[in-house]
Amino acid sequence: MAPRLVILDRDGVINQDSDNYIKSLAEWVPYPSAITAIARLSQQGWTVAVATNQSGIARGYYDEATLESMHTRMLSLVEAEGGRIEHIAYCPHISEDRCDCRKPLPGLLRQIQDALALDSLEGAWMVGDSYRDLEAGAAVGCRLALVRTGKGERTLAKHPELGRTDSEAEVHDDLAGFVDQLLQGNLDT
């Protein structure tokens, strides 16, 4: 049986993204509908985790304490709406570091699997705004959803096959739209 788990990318899915990186708490601007959507998932018995590349740390744009302040704010907003994020996994590296955690590699998702003591991520959901999010999810057997927020529209332009009806990825306007369909039972196949 597939775990009732939704793994979310952060920037572009939960909060506004920037090509110049989200470097401070002031720049971390959540989508209000995403915070509510996460709370709704939790309230309906779904486990929510976050897997996020944060190469801005390795690039020297911000430090781990700053990242922690963003995550503390995110957790408190979700909790204020009656929800919970069970685990946040992040990769502080750049590609040249050759780590195993930077998406599109599945290391972050494996960290989530270990943290939640799951035998497998087969059938869990991976929701992202980039192709690398979907690649990471596919590598561990997740069902895939792409949101149009953040870099989602650019991802669709580069990979139009994702928008076809025979695509393995569901495409939604935003996280709230995905959650609406999931909770209505329209995505469980």
C-alpha positions as a Markdown table, in Angstrom:
| # | Residue | x | y | z |
|---|---|---|---|---|
| 1 | Met | 0.0 | 0.0 | 0.0 |
| 2 | Ala | 1.4 | 3.4 | -1.0 |
| 3 | Pro | 2.2 | 5.7 | 1.9 |
| 4 | Arg | -0.1 | 8.7 | 2.4 |
| 5 | Leu | 2.8 | 11.0 | 1.8 |
| 6 | Val | 3.2 | 14.1 | -0.2 |
| 7 | Ile | 6.7 | 15.4 | -0.7 |
| 8 | Leu | 6.9 | 19.1 | -1.7 |
| 9 | Asp | 9.6 | 21.1 | -3.3 |
| 10 | Arg | 9.8 | 24.4 | -1.4 |
| 11 | Asp | 10.7 | 27.4 | -3.6 |
| 12 | Gly | 8.0 | 27.9 | -6.3 |
| 13 | Val | 5.6 | 25.4 | -4.6 |
| 14 | Ile | 5.2 | 26.6 | -1.0 |
| 15 | Asn | 6.7 | 30.1 | -1.5 |
| 16 | Gln | 7.5 | 32.5 | -4.3 |
| 17 | Asp | 10.7 | 31.7 | -6.1 |
| 18 | Ser | 13.4 | 34.0 | -7.4 |
| 19 | Asp | 16.1 | 33.5 | -10.0 |
| 20 | Asn | 18.3 | 35.4 | -7.5 |
| 21 | Tyr | 17.7 | 32.9 | -4.7 |
| 22 | Ile | 15.6 | 33.4 | -1.5 |
| 23 | Lys | 18.4 | 34.8 | 0.7 |
| 24 | Ser | 16.6 | 36.0 | 3.8 |
| 25 | Leu | 13.5 | 35.6 | 5.9 |
| 26 | Ala | 12.2 | 38.9 | 4.4 |
| 27 | Glu | 12.5 | 37.4 | 0.9 |
| 28 | Trp | 10.7 | 34.2 | 1.9 |
| 29 | Val | 7.1 | 35.0 | 0.8 |
| 30 | Pro | 4.7 | 32.1 | 1.1 |
| 31 | Tyr | 1.8 | 31.5 | -1.1 |
| 32 | Pro | -1.1 | 31.7 | 1.4 |
| 33 | Ser | -3.1 | 29.1 | -0.6 |
| 34 | Ala | -0.1 | 26.7 | -0.3 |
| 35 | Ile | 0.1 | 27.1 | 3.5 |
| 36 | Thr | -3.6 | 26.3 | 3.7 |
| 37 | Ala | -3.3 | 23.4 | 1.3 |
| 38 | Ile | -0.5 | 21.8 | 3.5 |
| 39 | Ala | -2.8 | 22.2 | 6.6 |
| 40 | Arg | -5.7 | 20.6 | 4.7 |
| 41 | Leu | -3.5 | 17.6 | 3.7 |
| 42 | Ser | -2.4 | 17.1 | 7.4 |
| 43 | Gln | -6.0 | 17.4 | 8.6 |
| 44 | Gln | -7.0 | 14.6 | 6.2 |
| 45 | Gly | -4.4 | 12.2 | 7.4 |
| 46 | Trp | -1.6 | 12.8 | 4.9 |
| 47 | Thr | 2.0 | 13.1 | 5.9 |
| 48 | Val | 3.8 | 16.1 | 4.4 |
| 49 | Ala | 7.5 | 16.5 | 3.9 |
| 50 | Val | 9.7 | 19.0 | 2.1 |
| 51 | Ala | 12.7 | 18.3 | -0.2 |
| 52 | Thr | 14.5 | 21.4 | -1.2 |
| 53 | Asn | 17.8 | 22.3 | -3.0 |
| 54 | Gln | 19.4 | 25.2 | -1.2 |
| 55 | Ser | 22.7 | 25.8 | -3.1 |
| 56 | Gly | 22.6 | 29.4 | -2.0 |
| 57 | Ile | 24.3 | 28.2 | 1.1 |
| 58 | Ala | 27.3 | 26.8 | -0.8 |
| 59 | Arg | 27.4 | 29.9 | -2.9 |
| 60 | Gly | 27.7 | 32.0 | 0.2 |
| 61 | Tyr | 24.4 | 33.9 | -0.3 |
| 62 | Tyr | 23.0 | 32.9 | 3.1 |
| 63 | Asp | 23.9 | 30.6 | 5.9 |
| 64 | Glu | 22.1 | 27.6 | 7.5 |
| 65 | Ala | 20.9 | 29.8 | 10.4 |
| 66 | Thr | 19.1 | 32.0 | 7.8 |
| 67 | Leu | 17.6 | 28.9 | 6.2 |
| 68 | Glu | 16.5 | 27.6 | 9.6 |
| 69 | Ser | 14.7 | 30.9 | 10.2 |
| 70 | Met | 12.8 | 30.5 | 6.9 |
| 71 | His | 11.8 | 26.9 | 7.8 |
| 72 | Thr | 10.8 | 27.9 | 11.3 |
| 73 | Arg | 8.5 | 30.5 | 9.8 |
| 74 | Met | 7.1 | 28.0 | 7.3 |
| 75 | Leu | 6.4 | 25.4 | 10.1 |
| 76 | Ser | 4.8 | 28.0 | 12.3 |
| 77 | Leu | 2.5 | 29.2 | 9.5 |
| 78 | Val | 1.4 | 25.7 | 8.7 |
| 79 | Glu | 0.9 | 24.9 | 12.4 |
| 80 | Ala | -1.2 | 28.0 | 12.9 |
| 81 | Glu | -3.6 | 26.7 | 10.2 |
| 82 | Gly | -3.8 | 23.3 | 12.0 |
| 83 | Gly | -1.3 | 21.4 | 9.8 |
| 84 | Arg | 2.1 | 19.8 | 10.2 |
| 85 | Ile | 5.2 | 19.3 | 8.1 |
| 86 | Glu | 6.8 | 16.1 | 9.4 |
| 87 | His | 10.3 | 16.5 | 7.9 |
| 88 | Ile | 12.3 | 19.0 | 5.9 |
| 89 | Ala | 15.3 | 17.7 | 3.9 |
| 90 | Tyr | 17.6 | 20.2 | 2.2 |
| 91 | Cys | 20.7 | 20.0 | 0.1 |
| 92 | Pro | 23.2 | 22.9 | 0.7 |
| 93 | His | 25.5 | 21.8 | -2.1 |
| 94 | Ile | 26.2 | 22.9 | -5.7 |
| 95 | Ser | 26.4 | 20.5 | -8.6 |
| 96 | Glu | 30.2 | 20.5 | -8.5 |
| 97 | Asp | 30.1 | 19.1 | -4.9 |
| 98 | Arg | 28.9 | 15.8 | -6.4 |
| 99 | Cys | 26.7 | 15.0 | -3.5 |
| 100 | Asp | 23.9 | 12.4 | -3.7 |
| 101 | Cys | 21.2 | 14.8 | -2.3 |
| 102 | Arg | 20.9 | 17.5 | -4.9 |
| 103 | Lys | 17.8 | 17.0 | -7.0 |
| 104 | Pro | 17.5 | 15.5 | -9.6 |
| 105 | Leu | 19.3 | 12.8 | -7.6 |
| 106 | Pro | 17.0 | 11.1 | -5.1 |
| 107 | Gly | 19.1 | 11.5 | -1.9 |
| 108 | Leu | 16.8 | 14.1 | -0.3 |
| 109 | Leu | 13.8 | 11.8 | -0.8 |
| 110 | Arg | 15.8 | 8.9 | 0.7 |
| 111 | Gln | 16.5 | 11.1 | 3.7 |
| 112 | Ile | 12.8 | 11.6 | 4.1 |
| 113 | Gln | 12.1 | 7.9 | 3.7 |
| 114 | Asp | 14.6 | 7.2 | 6.5 |
| 115 | Ala | 13.4 | 10.0 | 8.8 |
| 116 | Leu | 9.8 | 8.7 | 8.4 |
| 117 | Ala | 10.9 | 5.1 | 8.8 |
| 118 | Leu | 9.2 | 4.0 | 5.5 |
| 119 | Asp | 10.1 | 0.9 | 3.7 |
| 120 | Ser | 9.5 | 2.6 | 0.3 |
| 121 | Leu | 8.4 | 5.8 | -1.3 |
| 122 | Glu | 6.6 | 3.9 | -4.0 |
| 123 | Gly | 3.3 | 5.6 | -4.7 |
| 124 | Ala | 3.9 | 8.6 | -2.5 |
| 125 | Trp | 3.5 | 12.0 | -4.3 |
| 126 | Met | 6.3 | 14.3 | -5.3 |
| 127 | Val | 5.1 | 17.8 | -6.1 |
| 128 | Gly | 7.5 | 20.3 | -7.7 |
| 129 | Asp | 7.8 | 23.2 | -10.2 |
| 130 | Ser | 10.9 | 21.9 | -12.0 |
| 131 | Tyr | 11.8 | 18.9 | -14.1 |
| 132 | Arg | 14.5 | 18.0 | -11.6 |
| 133 | Asp | 11.9 | 17.6 | -8.8 |
| 134 | Leu | 10.0 | 15.1 | -11.0 |
| 135 | Glu | 13.2 | 13.2 | -11.9 |
| 136 | Ala | 14.0 | 12.8 | -8.2 |
| 137 | Gly | 10.5 | 11.6 | -7.5 |
| 138 | Ala | 10.4 | 9.2 | -10.4 |
| 139 | Ala | 13.8 | 7.7 | -9.3 |
| 140 | Val | 12.1 | 6.4 | -6.1 |
| 141 | Gly | 8.7 | 5.4 | -7.5 |
| 142 | Cys | 6.7 | 8.5 | -6.6 |
| 143 | Arg | 3.6 | 9.7 | -8.4 |
| 144 | Leu | 4.4 | 13.0 | -9.9 |
| 145 | Ala | 2.7 | 16.4 | -9.9 |
| 146 | Leu | 3.9 | 19.7 | -11.5 |
| 147 | Val | 2.6 | 23.0 | -10.4 |
| 148 | Arg | 2.6 | 26.0 | -12.7 |
| 149 | Thr | 3.8 | 28.4 | -10.0 |
| 150 | Gly | 7.4 | 29.2 | -9.5 |
| 151 | Lys | 9.3 | 27.8 | -12.5 |
| 152 | Gly | 6.4 | 25.5 | -13.5 |
| 153 | Glu | 5.4 | 27.4 | -16.6 |
| 154 | Arg | 9.1 | 27.4 | -17.8 |
| 155 | Thr | 9.3 | 23.7 | -17.1 |
| 156 | Leu | 6.2 | 23.1 | -19.2 |
| 157 | Ala | 7.6 | 25.2 | -22.0 |
| 158 | Lys | 10.8 | 23.2 | -22.0 |
| 159 | His | 9.0 | 19.8 | -21.5 |
| 160 | Pro | 5.7 | 20.1 | -23.3 |
| 161 | Glu | 5.2 | 16.3 | -23.0 |
| 162 | Leu | 4.4 | 16.9 | -19.3 |
| 163 | Gly | 1.2 | 18.6 | -20.3 |
| 164 | Arg | -0.1 | 15.8 | -22.5 |
| 165 | Thr | -2.9 | 13.5 | -21.2 |
| 166 | Asp | -0.6 | 10.5 | -21.4 |
| 167 | Ser | 2.1 | 12.1 | -19.2 |
| 168 | Glu | 3.1 | 10.4 | -15.9 |
| 169 | Ala | 2.9 | 13.8 | -14.3 |
| 170 | Glu | -0.3 | 15.6 | -13.1 |
| 171 | Val | -0.2 | 19.3 | -13.9 |
| 172 | His | -2.0 | 21.8 | -11.6 |
| 173 | Asp | -2.1 | 25.6 | -11.4 |
| 174 | Asp | -0.7 | 25.5 | -7.9 |
| 175 | Leu | -0.4 | 23.4 | -4.8 |
| 176 | Ala | -4.0 | 24.2 | -3.7 |
| 177 | Gly | -5.3 | 22.9 | -7.0 |
| 178 | Phe | -3.3 | 19.7 | -6.6 |
| 179 | Val | -4.6 | 19.2 | -3.0 |
| 180 | Asp | -8.2 | 19.9 | -4.1 |
| 181 | Gln | -7.9 | 17.1 | -6.6 |
| 182 | Leu | -6.1 | 14.7 | -4.3 |
| 183 | Leu | -8.6 | 15.1 | -1.4 |
| 184 | Gln | -11.5 | 14.8 | -3.7 |
| 185 | Gly | -10.1 | 11.4 | -4.7 |
| 186 | Asn | -9.5 | 12.4 | -8.3 |
| 187 | Leu | -5.8 | 11.4 | -8.4 |
| 188 | Asp | -5.7 | 8.1 | -6.6 |
| 189 | Thr | -5.2 | 5.6 | -9.5 |
